[in-house]
CSV table of C-alpha atoms and ligand atoms in Angstrom, one decimal:
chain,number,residue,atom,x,y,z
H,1,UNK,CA,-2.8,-20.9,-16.6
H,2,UNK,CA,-1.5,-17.6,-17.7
H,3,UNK,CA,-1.4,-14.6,-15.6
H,4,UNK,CA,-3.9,-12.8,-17.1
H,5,UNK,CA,-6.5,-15.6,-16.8
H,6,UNK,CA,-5.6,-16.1,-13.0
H,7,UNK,CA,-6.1,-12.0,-12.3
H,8,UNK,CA,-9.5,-12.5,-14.2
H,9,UNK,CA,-10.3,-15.4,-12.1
H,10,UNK,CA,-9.2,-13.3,-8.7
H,11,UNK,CA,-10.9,-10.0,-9.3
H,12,UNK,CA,-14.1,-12.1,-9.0
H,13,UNK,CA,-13.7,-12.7,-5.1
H,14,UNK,CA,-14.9,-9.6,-3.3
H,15,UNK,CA,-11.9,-9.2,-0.6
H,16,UNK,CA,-12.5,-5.6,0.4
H,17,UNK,CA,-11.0,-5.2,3.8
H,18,UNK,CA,-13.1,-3.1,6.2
H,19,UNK,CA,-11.1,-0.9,9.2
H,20,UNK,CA,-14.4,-1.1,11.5
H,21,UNK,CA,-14.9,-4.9,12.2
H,22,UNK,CA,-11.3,-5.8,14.6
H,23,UNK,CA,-11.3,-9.5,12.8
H,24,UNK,CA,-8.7,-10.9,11.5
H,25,UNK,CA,-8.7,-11.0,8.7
H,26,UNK,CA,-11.4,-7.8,8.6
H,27,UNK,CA,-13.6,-9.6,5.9
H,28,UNK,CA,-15.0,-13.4,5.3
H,29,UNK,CA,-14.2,-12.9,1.4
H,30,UNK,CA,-10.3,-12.6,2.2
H,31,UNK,CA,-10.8,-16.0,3.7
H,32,UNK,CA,-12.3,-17.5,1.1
H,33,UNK,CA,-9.5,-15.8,-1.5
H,34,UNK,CA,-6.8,-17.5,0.6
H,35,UNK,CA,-8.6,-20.8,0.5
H,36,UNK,CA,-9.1,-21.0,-2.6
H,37,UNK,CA,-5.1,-19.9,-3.4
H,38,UNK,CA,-4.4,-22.6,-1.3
H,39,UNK,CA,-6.1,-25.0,-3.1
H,40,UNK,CA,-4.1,-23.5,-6.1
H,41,UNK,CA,-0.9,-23.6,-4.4
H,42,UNK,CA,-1.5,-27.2,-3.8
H,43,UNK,CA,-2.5,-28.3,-7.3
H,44,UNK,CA,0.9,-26.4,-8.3
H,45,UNK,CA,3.1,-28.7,-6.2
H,46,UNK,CA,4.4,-26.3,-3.5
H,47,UNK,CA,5.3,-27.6,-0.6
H,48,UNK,CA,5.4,-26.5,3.3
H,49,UNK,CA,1.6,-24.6,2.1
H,50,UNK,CA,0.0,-23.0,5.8
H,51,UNK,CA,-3.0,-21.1,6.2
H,52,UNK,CA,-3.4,-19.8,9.3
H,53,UNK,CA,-6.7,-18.9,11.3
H,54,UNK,CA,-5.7,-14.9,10.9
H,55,UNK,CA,-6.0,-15.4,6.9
H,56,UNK,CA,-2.2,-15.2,6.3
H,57,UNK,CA,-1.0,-17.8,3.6
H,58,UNK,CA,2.0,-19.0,2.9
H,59,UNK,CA,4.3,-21.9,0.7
H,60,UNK,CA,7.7,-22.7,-0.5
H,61,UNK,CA,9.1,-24.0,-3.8
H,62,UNK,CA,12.1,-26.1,-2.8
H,63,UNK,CA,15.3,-25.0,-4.0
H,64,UNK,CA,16.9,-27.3,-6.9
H,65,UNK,CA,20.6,-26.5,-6.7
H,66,UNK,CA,22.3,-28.7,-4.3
H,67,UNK,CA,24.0,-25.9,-2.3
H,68,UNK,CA,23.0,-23.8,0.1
H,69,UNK,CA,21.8,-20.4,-1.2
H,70,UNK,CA,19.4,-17.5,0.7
H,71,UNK,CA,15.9,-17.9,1.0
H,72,UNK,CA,14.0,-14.9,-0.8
H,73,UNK,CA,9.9,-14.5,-0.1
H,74,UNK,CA,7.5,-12.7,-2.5
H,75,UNK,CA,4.6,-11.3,-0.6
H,76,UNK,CA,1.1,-9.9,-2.2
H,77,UNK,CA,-2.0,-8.9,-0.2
H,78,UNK,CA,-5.5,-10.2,-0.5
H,79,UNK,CA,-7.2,-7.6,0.2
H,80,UNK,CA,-8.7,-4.6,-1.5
H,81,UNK,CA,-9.4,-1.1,-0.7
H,82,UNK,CA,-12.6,0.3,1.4
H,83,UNK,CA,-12.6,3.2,-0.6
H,84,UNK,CA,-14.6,1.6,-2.9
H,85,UNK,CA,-16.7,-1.2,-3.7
H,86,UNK,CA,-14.6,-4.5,-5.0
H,87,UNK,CA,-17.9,-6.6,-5.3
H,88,UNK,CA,-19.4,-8.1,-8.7
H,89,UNK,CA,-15.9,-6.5,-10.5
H,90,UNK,CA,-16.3,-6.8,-14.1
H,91,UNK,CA,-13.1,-6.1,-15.9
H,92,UNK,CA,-12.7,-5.9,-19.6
H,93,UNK,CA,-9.8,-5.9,-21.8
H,94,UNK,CA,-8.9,-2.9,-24.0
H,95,UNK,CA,-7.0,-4.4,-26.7
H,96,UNK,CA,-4.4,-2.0,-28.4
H,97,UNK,CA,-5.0,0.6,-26.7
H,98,UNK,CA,-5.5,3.8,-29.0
H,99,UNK,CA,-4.5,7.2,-26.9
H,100,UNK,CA,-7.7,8.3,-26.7
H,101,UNK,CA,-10.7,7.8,-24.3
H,102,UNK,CA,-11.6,4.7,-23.1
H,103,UNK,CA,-15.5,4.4,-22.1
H,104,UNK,CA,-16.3,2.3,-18.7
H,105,UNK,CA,-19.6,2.9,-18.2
H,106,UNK,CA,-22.0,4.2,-21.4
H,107,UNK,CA,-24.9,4.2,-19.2
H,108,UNK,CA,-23.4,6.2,-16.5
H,109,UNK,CA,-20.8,8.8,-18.5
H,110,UNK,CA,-17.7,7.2,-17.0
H,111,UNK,CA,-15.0,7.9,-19.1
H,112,UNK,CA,-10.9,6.9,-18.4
H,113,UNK,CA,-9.5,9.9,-20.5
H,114,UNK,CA,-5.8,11.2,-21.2
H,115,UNK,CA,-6.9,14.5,-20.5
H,116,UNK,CA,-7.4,13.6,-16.8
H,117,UNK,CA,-5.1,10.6,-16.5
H,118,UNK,CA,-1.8,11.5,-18.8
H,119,UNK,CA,0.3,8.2,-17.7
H,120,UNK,CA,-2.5,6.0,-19.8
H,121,UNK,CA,-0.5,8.1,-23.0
H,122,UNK,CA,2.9,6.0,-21.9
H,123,UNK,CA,0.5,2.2,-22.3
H,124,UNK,CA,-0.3,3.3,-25.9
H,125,UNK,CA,-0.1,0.0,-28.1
H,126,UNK,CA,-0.9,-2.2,-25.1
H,127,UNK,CA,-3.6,-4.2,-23.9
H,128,UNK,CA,-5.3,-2.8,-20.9
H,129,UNK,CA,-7.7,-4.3,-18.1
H,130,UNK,CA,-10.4,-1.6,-17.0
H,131,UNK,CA,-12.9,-1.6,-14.6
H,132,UNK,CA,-17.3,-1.2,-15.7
H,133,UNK,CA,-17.2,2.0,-13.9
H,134,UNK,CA,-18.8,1.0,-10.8
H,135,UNK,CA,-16.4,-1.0,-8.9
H,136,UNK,CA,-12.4,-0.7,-8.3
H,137,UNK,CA,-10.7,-3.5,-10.3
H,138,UNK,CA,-8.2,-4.9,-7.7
H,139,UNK,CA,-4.9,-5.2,-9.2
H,140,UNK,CA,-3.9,-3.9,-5.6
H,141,UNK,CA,-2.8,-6.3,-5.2
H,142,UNK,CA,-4.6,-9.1,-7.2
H,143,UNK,CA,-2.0,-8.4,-10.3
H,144,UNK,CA,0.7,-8.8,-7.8
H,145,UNK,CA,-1.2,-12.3,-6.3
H,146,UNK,CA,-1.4,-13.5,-9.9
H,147,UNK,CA,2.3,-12.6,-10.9
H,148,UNK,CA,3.6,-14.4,-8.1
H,149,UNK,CA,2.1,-17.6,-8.6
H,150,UNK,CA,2.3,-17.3,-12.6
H,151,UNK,CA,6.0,-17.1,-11.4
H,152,UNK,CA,6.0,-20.2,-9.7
H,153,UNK,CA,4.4,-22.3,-11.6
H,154,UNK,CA,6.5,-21.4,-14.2
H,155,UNK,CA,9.5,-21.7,-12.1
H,156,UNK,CA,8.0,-25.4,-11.4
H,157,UNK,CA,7.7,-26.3,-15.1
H,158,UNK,CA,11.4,-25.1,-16.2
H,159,UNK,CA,13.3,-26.6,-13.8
H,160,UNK,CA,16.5,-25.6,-15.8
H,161,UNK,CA,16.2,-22.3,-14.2
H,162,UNK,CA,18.1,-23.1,-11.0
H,163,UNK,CA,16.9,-21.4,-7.9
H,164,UNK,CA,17.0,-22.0,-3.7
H,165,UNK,CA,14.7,-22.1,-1.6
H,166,UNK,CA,11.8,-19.1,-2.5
H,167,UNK,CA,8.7,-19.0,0.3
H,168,UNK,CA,5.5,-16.9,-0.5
H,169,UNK,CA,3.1,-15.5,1.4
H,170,UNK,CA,-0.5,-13.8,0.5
H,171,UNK,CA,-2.1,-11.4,3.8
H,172,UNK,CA,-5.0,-9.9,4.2
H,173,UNK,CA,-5.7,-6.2,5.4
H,174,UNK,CA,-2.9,-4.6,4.0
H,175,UNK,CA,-5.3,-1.8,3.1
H,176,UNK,CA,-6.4,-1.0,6.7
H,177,UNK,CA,-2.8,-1.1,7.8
H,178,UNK,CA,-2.8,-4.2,9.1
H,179,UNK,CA,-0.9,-6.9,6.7
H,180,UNK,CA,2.4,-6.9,8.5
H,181,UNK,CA,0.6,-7.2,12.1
H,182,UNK,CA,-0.2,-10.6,12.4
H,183,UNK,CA,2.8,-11.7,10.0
H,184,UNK,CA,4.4,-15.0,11.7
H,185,UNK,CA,8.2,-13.6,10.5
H,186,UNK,CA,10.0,-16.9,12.3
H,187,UNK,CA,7.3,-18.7,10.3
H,188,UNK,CA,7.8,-17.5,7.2
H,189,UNK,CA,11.8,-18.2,7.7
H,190,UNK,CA,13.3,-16.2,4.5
H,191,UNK,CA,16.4,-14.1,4.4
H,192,UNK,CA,14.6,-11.2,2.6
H,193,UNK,CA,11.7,-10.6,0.3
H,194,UNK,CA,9.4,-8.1,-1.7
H,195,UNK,CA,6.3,-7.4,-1.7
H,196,UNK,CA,4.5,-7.2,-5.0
H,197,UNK,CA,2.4,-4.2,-4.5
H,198,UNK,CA,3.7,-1.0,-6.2
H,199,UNK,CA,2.2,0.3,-9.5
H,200,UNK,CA,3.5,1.8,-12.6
H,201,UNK,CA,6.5,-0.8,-14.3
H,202,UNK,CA,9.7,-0.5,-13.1
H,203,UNK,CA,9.1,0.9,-9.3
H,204,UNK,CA,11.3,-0.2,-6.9
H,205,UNK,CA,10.7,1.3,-3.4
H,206,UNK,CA,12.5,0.7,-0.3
H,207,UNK,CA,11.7,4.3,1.4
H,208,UNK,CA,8.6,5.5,2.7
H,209,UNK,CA,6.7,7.9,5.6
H,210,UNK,CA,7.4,7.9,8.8
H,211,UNK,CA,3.6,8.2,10.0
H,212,UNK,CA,1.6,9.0,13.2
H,213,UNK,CA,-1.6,9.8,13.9
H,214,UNK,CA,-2.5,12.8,16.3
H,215,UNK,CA,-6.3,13.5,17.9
H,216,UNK,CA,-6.6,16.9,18.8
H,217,UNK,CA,-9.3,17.8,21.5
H,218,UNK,CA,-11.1,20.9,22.2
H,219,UNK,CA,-13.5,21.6,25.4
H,220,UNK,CA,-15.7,24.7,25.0
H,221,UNK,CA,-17.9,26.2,27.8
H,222,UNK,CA,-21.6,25.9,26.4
H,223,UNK,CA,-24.0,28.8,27.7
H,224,UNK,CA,-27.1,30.2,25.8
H,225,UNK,CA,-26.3,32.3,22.6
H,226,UNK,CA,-28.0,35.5,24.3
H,227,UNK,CA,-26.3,35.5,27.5
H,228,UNK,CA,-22.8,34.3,26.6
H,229,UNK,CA,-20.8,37.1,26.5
H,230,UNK,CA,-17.6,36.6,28.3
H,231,UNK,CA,-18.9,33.0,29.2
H,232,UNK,CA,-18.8,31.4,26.2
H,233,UNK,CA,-16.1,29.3,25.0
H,234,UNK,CA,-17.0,27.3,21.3
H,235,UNK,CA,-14.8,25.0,21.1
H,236,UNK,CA,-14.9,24.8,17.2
H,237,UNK,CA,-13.7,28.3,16.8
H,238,UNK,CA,-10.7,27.2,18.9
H,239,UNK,CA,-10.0,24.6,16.5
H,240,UNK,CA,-10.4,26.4,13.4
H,241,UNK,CA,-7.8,28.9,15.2
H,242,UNK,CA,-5.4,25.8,15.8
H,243,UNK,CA,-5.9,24.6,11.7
H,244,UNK,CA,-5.0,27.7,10.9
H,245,UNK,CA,-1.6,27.7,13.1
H,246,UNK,CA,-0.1,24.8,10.5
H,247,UNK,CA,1.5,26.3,7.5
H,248,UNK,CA,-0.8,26.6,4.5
H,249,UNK,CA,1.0,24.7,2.2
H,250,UNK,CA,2.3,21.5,4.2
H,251,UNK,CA,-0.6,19.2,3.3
H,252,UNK,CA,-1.1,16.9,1.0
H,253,UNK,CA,-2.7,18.6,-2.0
H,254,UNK,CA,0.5,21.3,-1.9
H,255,UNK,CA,3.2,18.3,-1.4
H,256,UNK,CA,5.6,15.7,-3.6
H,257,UNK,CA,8.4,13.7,-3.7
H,258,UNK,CA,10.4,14.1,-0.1
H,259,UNK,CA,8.1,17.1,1.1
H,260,UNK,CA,6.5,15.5,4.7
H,261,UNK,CA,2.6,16.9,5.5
H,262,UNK,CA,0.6,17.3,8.1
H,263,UNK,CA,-2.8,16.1,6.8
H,264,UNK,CA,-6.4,17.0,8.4
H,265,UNK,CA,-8.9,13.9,8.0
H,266,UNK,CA,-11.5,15.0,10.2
H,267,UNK,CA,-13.3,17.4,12.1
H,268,UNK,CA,-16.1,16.8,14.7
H,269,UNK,CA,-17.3,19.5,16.3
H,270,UNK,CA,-19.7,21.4,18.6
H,271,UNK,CA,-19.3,24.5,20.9
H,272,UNK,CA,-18.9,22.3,24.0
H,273,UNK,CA,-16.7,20.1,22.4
H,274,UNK,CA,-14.4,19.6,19.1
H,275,UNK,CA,-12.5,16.7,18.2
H,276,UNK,CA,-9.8,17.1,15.0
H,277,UNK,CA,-8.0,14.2,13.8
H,278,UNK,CA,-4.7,14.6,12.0
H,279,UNK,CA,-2.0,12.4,10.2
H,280,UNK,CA,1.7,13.7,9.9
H,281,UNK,CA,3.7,12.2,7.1
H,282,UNK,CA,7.4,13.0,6.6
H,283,UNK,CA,10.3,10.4,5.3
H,284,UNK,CA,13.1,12.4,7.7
H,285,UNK,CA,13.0,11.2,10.8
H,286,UNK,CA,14.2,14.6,12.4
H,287,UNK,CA,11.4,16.0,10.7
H,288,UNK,CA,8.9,13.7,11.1
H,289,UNK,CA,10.3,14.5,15.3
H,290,UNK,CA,9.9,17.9,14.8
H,291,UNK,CA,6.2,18.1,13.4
H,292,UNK,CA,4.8,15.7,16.3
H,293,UNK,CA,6.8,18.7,18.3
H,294,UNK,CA,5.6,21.4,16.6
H,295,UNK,CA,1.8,20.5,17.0
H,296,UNK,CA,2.5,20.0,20.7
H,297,UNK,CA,3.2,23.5,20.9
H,298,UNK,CA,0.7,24.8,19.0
H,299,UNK,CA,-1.4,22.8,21.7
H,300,UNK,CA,0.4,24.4,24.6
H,301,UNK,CA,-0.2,27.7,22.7
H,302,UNK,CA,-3.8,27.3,22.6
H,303,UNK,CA,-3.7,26.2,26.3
H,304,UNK,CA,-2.2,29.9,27.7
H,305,UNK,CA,-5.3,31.5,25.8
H,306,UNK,CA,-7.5,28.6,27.0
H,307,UNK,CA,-6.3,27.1,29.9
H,308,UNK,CA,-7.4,23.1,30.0
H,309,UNK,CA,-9.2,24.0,26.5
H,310,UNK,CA,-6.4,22.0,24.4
H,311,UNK,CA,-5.3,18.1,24.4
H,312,UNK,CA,-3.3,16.1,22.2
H,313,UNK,CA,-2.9,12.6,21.8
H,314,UNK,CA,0.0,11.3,19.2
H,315,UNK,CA,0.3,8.1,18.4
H,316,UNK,CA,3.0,6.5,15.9
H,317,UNK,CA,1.8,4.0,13.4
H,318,UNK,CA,5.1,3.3,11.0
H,319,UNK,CA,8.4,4.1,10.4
H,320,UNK,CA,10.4,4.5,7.4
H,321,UNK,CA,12.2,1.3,6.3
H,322,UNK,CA,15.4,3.0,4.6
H,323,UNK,CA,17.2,2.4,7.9
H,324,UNK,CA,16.4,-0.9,7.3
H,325,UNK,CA,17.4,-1.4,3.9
H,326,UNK,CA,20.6,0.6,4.3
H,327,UNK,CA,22.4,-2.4,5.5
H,328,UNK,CA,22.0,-4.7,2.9
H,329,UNK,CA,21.5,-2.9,-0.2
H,330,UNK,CA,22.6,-5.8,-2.0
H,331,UNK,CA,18.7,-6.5,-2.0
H,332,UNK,CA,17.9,-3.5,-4.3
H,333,UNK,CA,20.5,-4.5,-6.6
H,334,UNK,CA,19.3,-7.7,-7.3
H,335,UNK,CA,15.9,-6.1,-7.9
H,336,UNK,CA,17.6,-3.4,-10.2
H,337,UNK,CA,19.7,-6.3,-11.8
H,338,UNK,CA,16.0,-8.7,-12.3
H,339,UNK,CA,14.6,-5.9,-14.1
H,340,UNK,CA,17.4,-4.8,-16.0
H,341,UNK,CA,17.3,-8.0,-17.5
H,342,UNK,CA,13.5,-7.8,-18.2
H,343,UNK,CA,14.2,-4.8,-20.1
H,344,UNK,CA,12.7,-2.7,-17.5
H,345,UNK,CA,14.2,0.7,-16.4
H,346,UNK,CA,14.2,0.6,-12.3
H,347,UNK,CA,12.6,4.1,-10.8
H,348,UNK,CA,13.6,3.8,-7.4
H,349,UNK,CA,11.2,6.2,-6.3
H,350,UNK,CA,10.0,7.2,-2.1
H,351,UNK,CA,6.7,5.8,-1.7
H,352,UNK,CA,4.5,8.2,-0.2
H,353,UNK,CA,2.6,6.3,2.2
H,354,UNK,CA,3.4,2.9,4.0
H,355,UNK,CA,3.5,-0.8,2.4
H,356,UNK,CA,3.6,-4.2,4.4
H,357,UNK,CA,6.8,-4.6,3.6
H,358,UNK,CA,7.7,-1.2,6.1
H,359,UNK,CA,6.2,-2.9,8.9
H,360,UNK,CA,8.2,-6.6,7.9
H,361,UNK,CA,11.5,-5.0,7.6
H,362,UNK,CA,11.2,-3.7,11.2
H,363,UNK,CA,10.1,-7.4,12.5
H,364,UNK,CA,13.5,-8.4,11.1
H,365,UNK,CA,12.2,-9.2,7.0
H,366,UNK,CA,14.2,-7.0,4.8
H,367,UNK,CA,10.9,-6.3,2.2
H,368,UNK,CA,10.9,-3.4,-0.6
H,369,UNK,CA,8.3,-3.0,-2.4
H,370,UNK,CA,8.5,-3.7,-6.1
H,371,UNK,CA,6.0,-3.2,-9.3
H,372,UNK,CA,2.9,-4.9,-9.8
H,373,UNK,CA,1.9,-2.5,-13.1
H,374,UNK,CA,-1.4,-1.2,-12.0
H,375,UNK,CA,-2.4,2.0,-11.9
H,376,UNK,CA,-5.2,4.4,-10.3
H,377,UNK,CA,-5.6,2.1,-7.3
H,378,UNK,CA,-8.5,2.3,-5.2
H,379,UNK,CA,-11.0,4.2,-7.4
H,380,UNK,CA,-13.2,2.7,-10.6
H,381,UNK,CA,-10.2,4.7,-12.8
H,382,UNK,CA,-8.2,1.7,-11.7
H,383,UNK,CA,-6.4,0.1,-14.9
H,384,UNK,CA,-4.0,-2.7,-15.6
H,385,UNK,CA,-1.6,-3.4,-18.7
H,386,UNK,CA,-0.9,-6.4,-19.6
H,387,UNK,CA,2.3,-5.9,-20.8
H,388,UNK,CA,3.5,-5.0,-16.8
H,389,UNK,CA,1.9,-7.7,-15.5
H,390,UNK,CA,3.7,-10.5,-17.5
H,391,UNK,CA,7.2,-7.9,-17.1
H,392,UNK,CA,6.5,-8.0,-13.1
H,393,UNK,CA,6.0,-12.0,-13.4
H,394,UNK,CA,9.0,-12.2,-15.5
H,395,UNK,CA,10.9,-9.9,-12.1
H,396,UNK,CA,10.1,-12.8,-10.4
H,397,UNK,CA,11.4,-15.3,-12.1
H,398,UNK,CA,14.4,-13.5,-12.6
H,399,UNK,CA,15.1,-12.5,-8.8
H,400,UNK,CA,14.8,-16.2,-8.0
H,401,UNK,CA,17.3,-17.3,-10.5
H,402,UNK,CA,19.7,-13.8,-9.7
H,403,UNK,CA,19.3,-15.7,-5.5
H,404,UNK,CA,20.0,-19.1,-6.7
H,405,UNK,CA,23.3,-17.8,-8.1
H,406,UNK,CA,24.7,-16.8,-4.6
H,407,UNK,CA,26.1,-18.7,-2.5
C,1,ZN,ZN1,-1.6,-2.6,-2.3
């Protein structure tokens, strides 16, 4: 089956993952996914194939050169986004794209256009999978699913490409932060491995956030609006006075590239009682340090106005994994090396958020984060050429053989 016909078949299960529920995996659909990939993986011949009661999948294809070589894994979630909808997805193909608009959704006026999405100018030529406008498409991470079985089945059928020992592993609720949590590392028993889940051909990513989380709490004094004065404390004023403390332009709609954020998600409020809810993003450590620091003080600044009025609660939820990577770069070449010789140009580019493969690298699996050609993720703009997904197969492939080779 070609890799195109297996994402077509996968976008039909509904695996949205859901942050509410505390099951693992969040969502019956992701079990159903994985047991119907295991059925796959078994009609392909892989051997050592587990499925576990938390949703997390996993097989090897034996090595066929008779020394020993490293094990490398290839890892893809199965879930999809809870930002929207990932039920009853009904992708079409744009053949030969044009450059200009593409039309989802007559009915509704939902355009894909240039004008507001320049990158679909670089895919002119190419065939493109788009979404009806009413539902994500789920090539996070179904393309990167698809292109890692595509890769071993045809790593199964040429067996004159020489390769060790390669394991694979599909998890669920990546998308809630979660994929790497119940991860069975010892299990899975590789040396290294990548995750499948990046976007735009050619990415390579192997640094990302440090992130926490930080719940800010406000107590106000509550009297009747009349008879307040000099008794009345509303504890959403004090807030908005704290919000206003951070600097302007350190958040996420002012920031690229290395620049960290502190990022306000929610606000809950009433005069007895506010609650705000920040994350703080940064890929320096010392940085990432000195923000948690910095809104401590602002809390502690708040608190000599307001005595008691101000607490805050900072939590860390993942680190970056460059400190991980550092020590055996080696990895990223052969990543650079796979694509080079797929005619891909690598962009190692800082991911600005957190993959599985962050959390695997500090429970001892080495696990950038390559390409898996969509783009858009998580909205009904979603898209998916062609053309990357075979490439991002093809990476595969190649990165098995490049392993094979060392001894
Ligand atoms: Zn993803």
């Amino acid at each position: 089956m070609n890799v195109v016909d297996r994402f077509l078949e996968y976008v039909k299960f509904d695996t949205q993952s859901d942050e509410l529920t505390n099951l693992t995996p969040s969502t019956p659909g992701q079990m159903v996914f994985a047991e119907f990939l295991e059925k796959q993986l078994k009609d392909l011949g892989l051997s050592e194939i587990t499925l576990d009661e938390n949703g997390y999948l996993m097989a090897t294809l034996p090595s066929n050169v008779d020394y020993p070589t490293p094990t490398v894994g290839f890892i893809a979630h199965l879930d999809t986004s809870p930002d929207m909808s990932g039920h009853n997805v009904r992708p079409r193909i744009v053949k030969k794209y044009d450059g200009g608009d593409i039309t989802l959704n007559a009915e509704q006026g939902i355009v894909l256009s240039p004008t507001e999405f320049p990158e679909l100018l670089n895919y002119v030529g190419q065939d493109l999978i788009v979404t009806d406008g009413t539902t994500l498409l789920g090539a996070d991470d179904k393309a990167g699913v698809a292109e890692i079985i595509s890769a071993m089945e045809y790593l199964k059928e040429h067996p004159e490409i020489k390769h060790g020992r390669v394991r694979v592993a599909f998890n669920p609720d990546e998308e809630i932060g979660l994929g790497a949590h119940k991860f069975d590392v010892p299990a899975f028993n590789a040396d290294f491995g990548y995750t499948m889940d990046g976007g735009e051909i050619g990415e390579l990513e192997y640094e990302n956030f440090n992130a926490a989380v930080a719940r800010v709490t406000f107590t106000g004094r509550n009297v009747h609006p009349g008879y307040a004065k000099h008794k009345m404390i509303n504890s959403m004023r004090i807030a908005n006075q704290f919000v206003i403390m951070l600097p302007r332009w350190e958040t996420p709609e002012h920031t690229e590239g290395y620049e960290g954020f502190y990022h306000l998600v929610g606000m809950e409020g009433t005069v007895e009682k506010t609650v705000l809810t920040y994350i703080i993003r940064d890929h320096d450590r010392d940085r990432f340090e000195r923000r948690k620091k910095e809104l401590e003080h602002l809390a502690r600044k708040i608190n000599n106005e307001f005595p008691g009025c101000c607490a805050i609660e900072i939590k860390d939820q993942y680190y970056n994994m460059r400190e991980k990577i550092e020590p055996c770069m080696e990895i990223i070449e052969i990543a650079e090396q796979a694509m080079r010789d797929c005619d891909i140009v690598p962009k190692v580019v800082p991911i600005r958020g957190g993959t599985d493969g962050a959390q695997l690298s500090f429970k001892g699996l080495p696990c950038p984060n390559i390409f898996a050609g969509g783009l858009n993720f998580h909205g009904r703009y979603e898209f998916l050429p062609i053309q990357s997904m075979e490439k991002a197969r093809d990476v595969v492939v190649r990165i098995a053989a490049i392993v094979g080779e060392r001894k």
